[in-house]
Structures are given as structure tokens and as C-alpha cells.
C-alpha positions as semicolon CSV with decimal commas, in nm:
position;residue;x (nm);y (nm);z (nm)
1;M;9,841;9,158;9,936
2;A;9,921;9,442;9,695
3;D;10,106;9,327;9,376
4;P;10,469;9,470;9,398
5;R;10,449;9,500;9,019
6;F;10,207;9,785;9,067
7;Y;10,246;9,917;9,433
8;D;10,538;10,041;9,633
9;N;10,515;9,902;9,987
10;R;10,668;10,150;10,236
11;G;10,666;9,891;10,524
12;P;10,728;9,698;10,736
13;F;10,603;9,875;11,044
14;T;10,557;9,764;11,403
15;L;10,205;9,714;11,538
16;A;10,266;10,007;11,778
17;E;10,365;10,234;11,485
18;I;10,065;10,134;11,292
19;C;9,826;10,204;11,590
20;Q;9,987;10,538;11,651
21;H;9,951;10,641;11,294
22;A;9,588;10,544;11,279
23;G;9,507;10,704;11,609
24;V;9,397;10,393;11,783
25;T;9,496;10,223;12,109
26;L;9,738;9,935;12,113
27;P;9,563;9,636;12,292
28;P;9,714;9,592;12,630
29;T;9,798;9,224;12,565
30;A;9,953;9,292;12,220
31;D;10,316;9,300;12,133
32;G;10,383;9,647;12,010
33;A;10,714;9,535;11,859
34;A;10,536;9,270;11,636
35;V;10,632;9,349;11,273
36;I;10,358;9,385;11,014
37;E;10,482;9,364;10,659
38;D;10,186;9,419;10,448
39;L;9,796;9,434;10,431
40;A;9,580;9,152;10,309
41;G;9,222;9,019;10,293
42;L;9,102;8,776;10,558
43;E;9,159;8,471;10,331
44;G;9,503;8,560;10,210
45;A;9,647;8,711;10,526
46;G;9,943;8,545;10,708
47;P;10,123;8,608;11,045
48;K;10,303;8,918;10,909
49;H;9,983;9,078;10,767
50;L;9,720;9,308;10,898
51;T;9,355;9,266;10,784
52;F;9,016;9,388;10,882
53;Y;8,677;9,242;10,973
54;S;8,367;9,466;10,991
55;G;8,138;9,208;11,139
56;N;7,975;9,117;10,803
57;R;7,807;8,774;10,847
58;E;7,904;8,668;10,506
59;L;8,272;8,689;10,607
60;A;8,239;8,524;10,956
61;A;8,371;8,203;10,829
62;A;8,669;8,372;10,650
63;F;8,739;8,562;10,982
64;A;8,735;8,236;11,179
65;R;8,984;8,077;10,937
66;S;9,222;8,375;10,902
67;Q;9,577;8,351;10,985
68;A;9,640;8,719;10,997
69;G;9,886;8,856;11,261
70;A;9,654;9,148;11,339
71;C;9,297;9,230;11,254
72;L;9,097;9,558;11,282
73;V;8,748;9,495;11,443
74;A;8,474;9,730;11,554
75;S;8,513;9,829;11,918
76;K;8,140;9,820;11,969
77;D;8,125;9,450;11,842
78;V;8,450;9,278;11,921
79;P;8,425;8,906;11,832
80;A;8,426;8,688;12,135
81;N;8,675;8,436;11,977
82;A;8,965;8,555;11,777
83;P;9,145;8,324;11,529
84;Q;9,441;8,154;11,684
85;G;9,749;8,374;11,656
86;T;9,552;8,680;11,562
87;V;9,569;9,001;11,764
88;L;9,230;9,187;11,749
89;V;9,270;9,570;11,733
90;P;8,942;9,743;11,836
91;V;8,875;10,067;11,647
92;K;8,583;10,305;11,642
93;A;8,544;10,285;11,268
94;V;8,698;10,002;11,080
95;S;8,691;10,151;10,739
96;H;8,851;10,485;10,857
97;A;9,131;10,296;11,042
98;F;9,206;10,074;10,746
99;A;9,208;10,374;10,522
100;A;9,470;10,550;10,733
101;I;9,682;10,228;10,766
102;A;9,660;10,154;10,389
103;A;9,779;10,511;10,324
104;L;10,085;10,447;10,552
105;F;10,193;10,134;10,358
106;Y;10,102;10,266;10,010
107;P;10,102;10,656;10,007
108;E;10,125;10,665;9,628
109;A;9,858;10,406;9,548
110;S;9,585;10,657;9,435
111;Q;9,764;10,780;9,115
112;T;10,009;10,625;8,878
113;R;10,350;10,804;8,907
114;W;10,517;10,884;8,567
115;T;10,879;10,947;8,578
116;Q;10,971;10,872;8,212
117;K;11,020;11,136;7,953
118;E;10,974;10,918;7,651
119;S;10,641;10,800;7,521
120;I;10,756;10,439;7,544
121;S;10,959;10,352;7,841
122;P;11,292;10,188;7,763
123;D;11,212;9,944;8,046
124;A;10,892;9,832;7,852
125;K;10,901;9,495;7,664
126;L;10,740;9,493;7,326
127;G;10,661;9,168;7,129
128;K;10,718;9,095;6,765
129;G;10,490;9,271;6,521
130;T;10,348;9,507;6,771
131;M;10,200;9,831;6,621
132;I;10,172;10,147;6,835
133;G;9,968;10,448;6,729
134;P;10,078;10,812;6,764
135;G;10,060;10,962;7,112
136;A;10,048;10,629;7,289
137;V;10,232;10,596;7,621
138;I;10,365;10,278;7,757
139;G;10,506;10,276;8,111
140;P;10,812;10,108;8,265
141;G;10,789;9,733;8,329
142;A;10,499;9,695;8,092
143;E;10,501;9,380;7,874
144;I;10,326;9,372;7,541
145;G;10,284;9,044;7,353
146;D;10,333;8,955;6,991
147;R;10,102;9,108;6,710
148;V;9,938;9,363;6,949
149;S;9,788;9,679;6,803
150;I;9,775;9,981;7,045
151;G;9,574;10,277;6,921
152;A;9,649;10,645;6,921
153;N;9,674;10,812;7,254
154;A;9,623;10,482;7,451
155;V;9,790;10,467;7,793
156;I;9,936;10,137;7,910
157;G;10,054;10,191;8,280
158;P;10,375;10,067;8,451
159;G;10,381;9,693;8,497
160;V;10,075;9,616;8,284
161;A;10,100;9,290;8,102
162;I;9,912;9,236;7,772
163;G;9,917;8,892;7,593
164;H;9,939;8,812;7,219
165;D;9,706;8,917;6,937
166;C;9,524;9,192;7,125
167;E;9,367;9,504;6,994
168;I;9,374;9,811;7,228
169;G;9,165;10,098;7,083
170;N;9,224;10,469;7,061
171;N;9,229;10,660;7,394
172;V;9,211;10,343;7,604
173;S;9,368;10,355;7,954
174;I;9,489;10,032;8,119
175;T;9,657;10,028;8,461
176;H;9,722;9,772;8,729
177;A;9,608;9,492;8,508
178;Y;9,696;9,163;8,347
179;V;9,535;9,113;8,010
180;G;9,517;8,775;7,832
181;D;9,548;8,663;7,468
182;R;9,306;8,775;7,175
183;V;9,149;9,050;7,391
184;I;8,985;9,346;7,221
185;V;8,935;9,680;7,401
186;L;8,741;9,935;7,207
187;P;8,810;10,310;7,219
188;C;8,789;10,522;7,539
189;S;8,763;10,239;7,787
190;A;8,934;10,271;8,118
191;I;9,065;9,962;8,298
192;G;9,222;9,941;8,635
193;Q;9,135;10,272;8,780
194;A;9,079;10,303;9,151
195;G;8,742;10,173;9,264
196;F;8,472;10,371;9,433
197;G;8,570;10,309;9,798
198;F;8,530;10,558;10,077
199;A;8,514;10,563;10,456
200;S;8,216;10,801;10,535
201;S;8,123;10,988;10,844
202;A;7,955;11,311;10,944
203;A;8,277;11,483;10,860
204;G;8,276;11,375;10,508
205;H;8,431;11,104;10,290
206;V;8,782;10,964;10,309
207;R;8,926;10,762;10,012
208;I;9,027;10,410;10,095
209;P;9,337;10,317;9,894
210;Q;9,251;10,064;9,627
211;L;9,533;9,805;9,628
212;G;9,413;9,535;9,384
213;R;9,431;9,453;9,018
214;V;9,214;9,377;8,715
215;I;9,245;9,030;8,549
216;I;9,109;9,003;8,196
217;Q;9,120;8,648;8,071
218;D;9,153;8,519;7,707
219;D;8,913;8,615;7,431
220;V;8,734;8,889;7,609
221;E;8,589;9,191;7,419
222;I;8,539;9,522;7,609
223;G;8,315;9,772;7,430
224;A;8,369;10,134;7,398
225;A;8,372;10,369;7,706
226;N;8,363;10,077;7,953
227;T;8,507;10,131;8,310
228;I;8,638;9,840;8,490
229;D;8,765;9,929;8,845
230;R;9,055;9,739;9,008
231;G;9,002;9,546;9,329
232;A;9,029;9,706;9,669
233;L;9,269;9,432;9,807
234;G;9,196;9,144;9,573
235;D;9,115;9,129;9,201
236;T;8,836;9,240;8,964
237;V;8,811;8,950;8,718
238;I;8,654;8,937;8,378
239;G;8,624;8,570;8,271
240;E;8,719;8,397;7,945
241;G;8,517;8,481;7,639
242;T;8,307;8,753;7,799
243;K;8,170;9,027;7,583
244;T;8,060;9,371;7,698
245;D;7,879;9,633;7,500
246;N;7,940;10,010;7,511
247;L;7,911;10,211;7,843
248;V;7,938;9,917;8,090
249;Q;8,062;9,980;8,448
250;V;8,222;9,702;8,652
251;G;8,289;9,785;9,018
252;H;8,583;9,678;9,231
253;N;8,630;9,308;9,333
254;V;8,356;9,193;9,088
255;H;8,414;8,847;8,957
256;V;8,250;8,792;8,612
257;G;8,249;8,439;8,486
258;R;8,320;8,283;8,148
259;H;8,130;8,383;7,836
260;V;7,911;8,631;7,997
261;V;7,728;8,888;7,784
262;M;7,664;9,235;7,919
263;V;7,455;9,475;7,713
264;S;7,509;9,857;7,710
265;Q;7,453;10,115;7,987
266;M;7,452;9,862;8,262
267;G;7,646;9,856;8,590
268;I;7,764;9,602;8,851
269;G;7,819;9,709;9,210
270;G;8,139;9,602;9,398
271;S;8,216;9,252;9,535
272;S;7,938;9,095;9,316
273;T;7,971;8,749;9,145
274;I;7,843;8,679;8,797
275;G;7,830;8,319;8,697
276;D;7,933;8,163;8,361
277;F;7,714;8,227;8,056
278;V;7,495;8,491;8,230
279;V;7,331;8,740;8,003
280;L;7,261;9,097;8,144
281;G;7,029;9,306;7,937
282;G;7,071;9,682;7,854
283;Q;7,046;9,923;8,161
284;V;7,047;9,642;8,414
285;G;7,160;9,767;8,756
286;L;7,326;9,519;9,004
287;A;7,392;9,660;9,353
288;D;7,693;9,553;9,544
289;H;7,756;9,197;9,691
290;V;7,497;9,019;9,466
291;T;7,533;8,679;9,313
292;V;7,382;8,572;8,970
293;G;7,403;8,196;8,912
294;P;7,535;8,042;8,586
295;G;7,316;8,072;8,284
296;A;7,073;8,321;8,431
297;R;6,934;8,594;8,214
298;L;6,813;8,941;8,322
299;A;6,581;9,145;8,115
300;S;6,669;9,503;8,027
301;R;6,625;9,757;8,311
302;S;6,607;9,491;8,572
303;A;6,781;9,550;8,899
304;M;6,912;9,361;9,196
305;V;6,930;9,493;9,561
306;T;7,243;9,457;9,782
307;G;7,311;9,094;9,877
308;Q;7,040;8,952;9,651
309;V;7,111;8,598;9,507
310;L;6,953;8,479;9,186
311;E;6,955;8,098;9,104
312;G;7,119;8,003;8,771
313;G;6,951;7,878;8,461
314;K;6,637;8,107;8,489
315;D;6,509;8,425;8,334
316;Y;6,446;8,738;8,553
317;G;6,302;9,081;8,521
318;G;6,176;9,370;8,732
319;V;6,290;9,564;9,033
320;P;6,398;9,393;9,225
321;A;6,456;9,118;8,987
322;K;6,229;8,810;9,014
323;P;6,141;8,513;8,786
324;V;5,991;8,638;8,459
325;R;5,662;8,465;8,519
326;D;5,616;8,641;8,853
327;W;5,726;8,969;8,694
328;L;5,480;8,949;8,403
329;R;5,198;8,860;8,650
330;E;5,297;9,168;8,849
331;I;5,284;9,386;8,539
332;H;4,942;9,250;8,441
333;A;4,806;9,324;8,795
334;V;4,933;9,675;8,793
335;G;4,790;9,726;8,441
336;Q;4,447;9,603;8,575
337;L;4,468;9,836;8,880
338;I;4,530;10,130;8,660
339;R;4,244;10,051;8,419
340;H;4,008;10,007;8,727
341;R;4,101;10,346;8,868
342;K;4,064;10,520;8,528
343;R;3,730;10,361;8,482
344;D;3,618;10,467;8,836
345;A;3,740;10,824;8,762
346;D;3,534;10,831;8,449
347;D;3,219;10,714;8,633
């Protein structure tokens, strides 16, 4: 569910109204007068919520356990057994239907709406000893802890909560986020902006409203010019004690564990899970929905493909990432091949 601290829910709507808005057919056995109050993921949905299931095998168990009142499913692959109490709504394209419905409930989710005329909203709460640089903007409902330093031209969005003893650099933007204690964010980083989520077809790309948050736990340090997208429905989480270098991108719904190290110019695709004490070298590229086990280390310029899982406690390198011993053996074999071909060409 979207956090009311950051999002204005225009519901509730009846199931019939929702289907009409999305241009889909109300199932003949469904109660069109059933009230849907909000949207939620499979795991968090209740009887008054609408969710979606695209047939992903990884989410099959979550779908079976879901307690949602209604669930969008692909009409070409309708599950044989719906969870008890859940109305399945077949649609041609799950992502397009969900995008339309999300926009119905949250039409202003794409961009923060600023209504204040002052730089610091009178509705914001500032702790003791807080220092605010020139040009900084703090939105209504924001809560800033004690002894926090906010740099020049920083923007703290409506409802954002920042703990004690934090340092927020110049030109930093933070929206839709909860920030813990003793967090450092270096200049020009953007935290909480909409994730890269689109419903695509031959007609083009339709933005899917991003209705989640960013959670940054205690003692995290975010380097300069980082971008950390908020979750689509759930949270993007940066675990306690994690340190990121400059120019790091974290996609929506990524869960980064405790005391992770991420070196510069690297990116993590959406819905990936990074275990505790992982080290990710410079220019590492992780596709979406990957899992890196606790204590794993990836050499610079390594990459993981969608859905790949790496066991914890080991060192990896290459594309796609593999145990270092196998990677070095591969490099040696390629080197030998190049030398043989060069020698044959010289002969």
C-alpha cells in the first residue's frame, strides 16, 4: 500500500468503476459493487485491495497466499486456482491495466506537488541544532532530527523524515523517504525519485506510477551523484552501515543488506537483493531480479544477468559473473586462443 504520508489516495472505487476506467471486462461472477480501497503487492494485499500477478514463477507462492480482494491476471494465462476470496480480473496486458488503475487511485504520484511559498514550510519540524544552507527547501510534514546539517539548495520533500546527526550535502534531493541516524549524503545525490517502470507495447511506453518509498537505515553513507529510486509498490532499502561511492544507481524495490560496499559507476537493476557485507567493485552491472548472497565479492566490471543467483561468501568476476577461479581460467584460455591465431597468421 502507498504511504499516506507521501501519496494522496483518491479512492475508494467499486470494482465495476475500476474495470470501466481500465477498459477491461468485469468478470461475470464478480460483484461490481465490491469496494476497493487501495492497491497493494501480493504479499501485503487484503480483502479491500487490488493487486496483480503477471505469471512470474518466482511469485507463484505469493499469489497462492494472497488475501487480495481482486487481482489482475493475464487473460491468455489465467491461473486455474484463485486464492480463496480473491476475484481474478483477466486483462490483455497486466502492466498496462495496472498503470491505468494506479493513475486512477494516485493521479499526482509522478511528481511532488509544492504549494508552499516559503523555503521552509511552517508545517515542517526541525530538531535542535539543525543548520540549513542558503536556498534549501523543506516541504510540509517533513521531520528533521537534532544536529542535522542540510546543504545549500538541497530539497527535502513533503513528509520526508530524517534522523539525528545527519549530513545532507549541497544540491541533494530527497523525496518519499525515511532516513535513519548518522546518515551522510554527499552533494548532488537524488533519493526517492520515481523508478524506471513502464508498460511497453507497439504503441509506445506508458509510465507505471511508482507508489513506494526509500528506507535508508542508520550509519549509511551515500556518495556524490548517486540515484536511489523509490519502490514501485514496496520499499527500496539501503541497509545499516552500507557505503556507496560516487555515481551509483540503485533501482526500484532493491533491497541492499547491512554494511555493503558499492564502488563507483555501478548499477543495480530493480527488485534485486544484495546480502549483508557484499562488496561490489567499480562499474559492476547487476540486471533486475538478481540475488547476491551475504559476503560475496564481485570484481570490477563484472555483470549479472536477469534472475541470476550468486552464493554468498565467494569471489566472482566476468560476464556473466562466475567464481573467480573459473573466470581466470576463461581469461587464460581466451589469451591462448588469441596467441595461437596470431602465430598462425604470421606463419
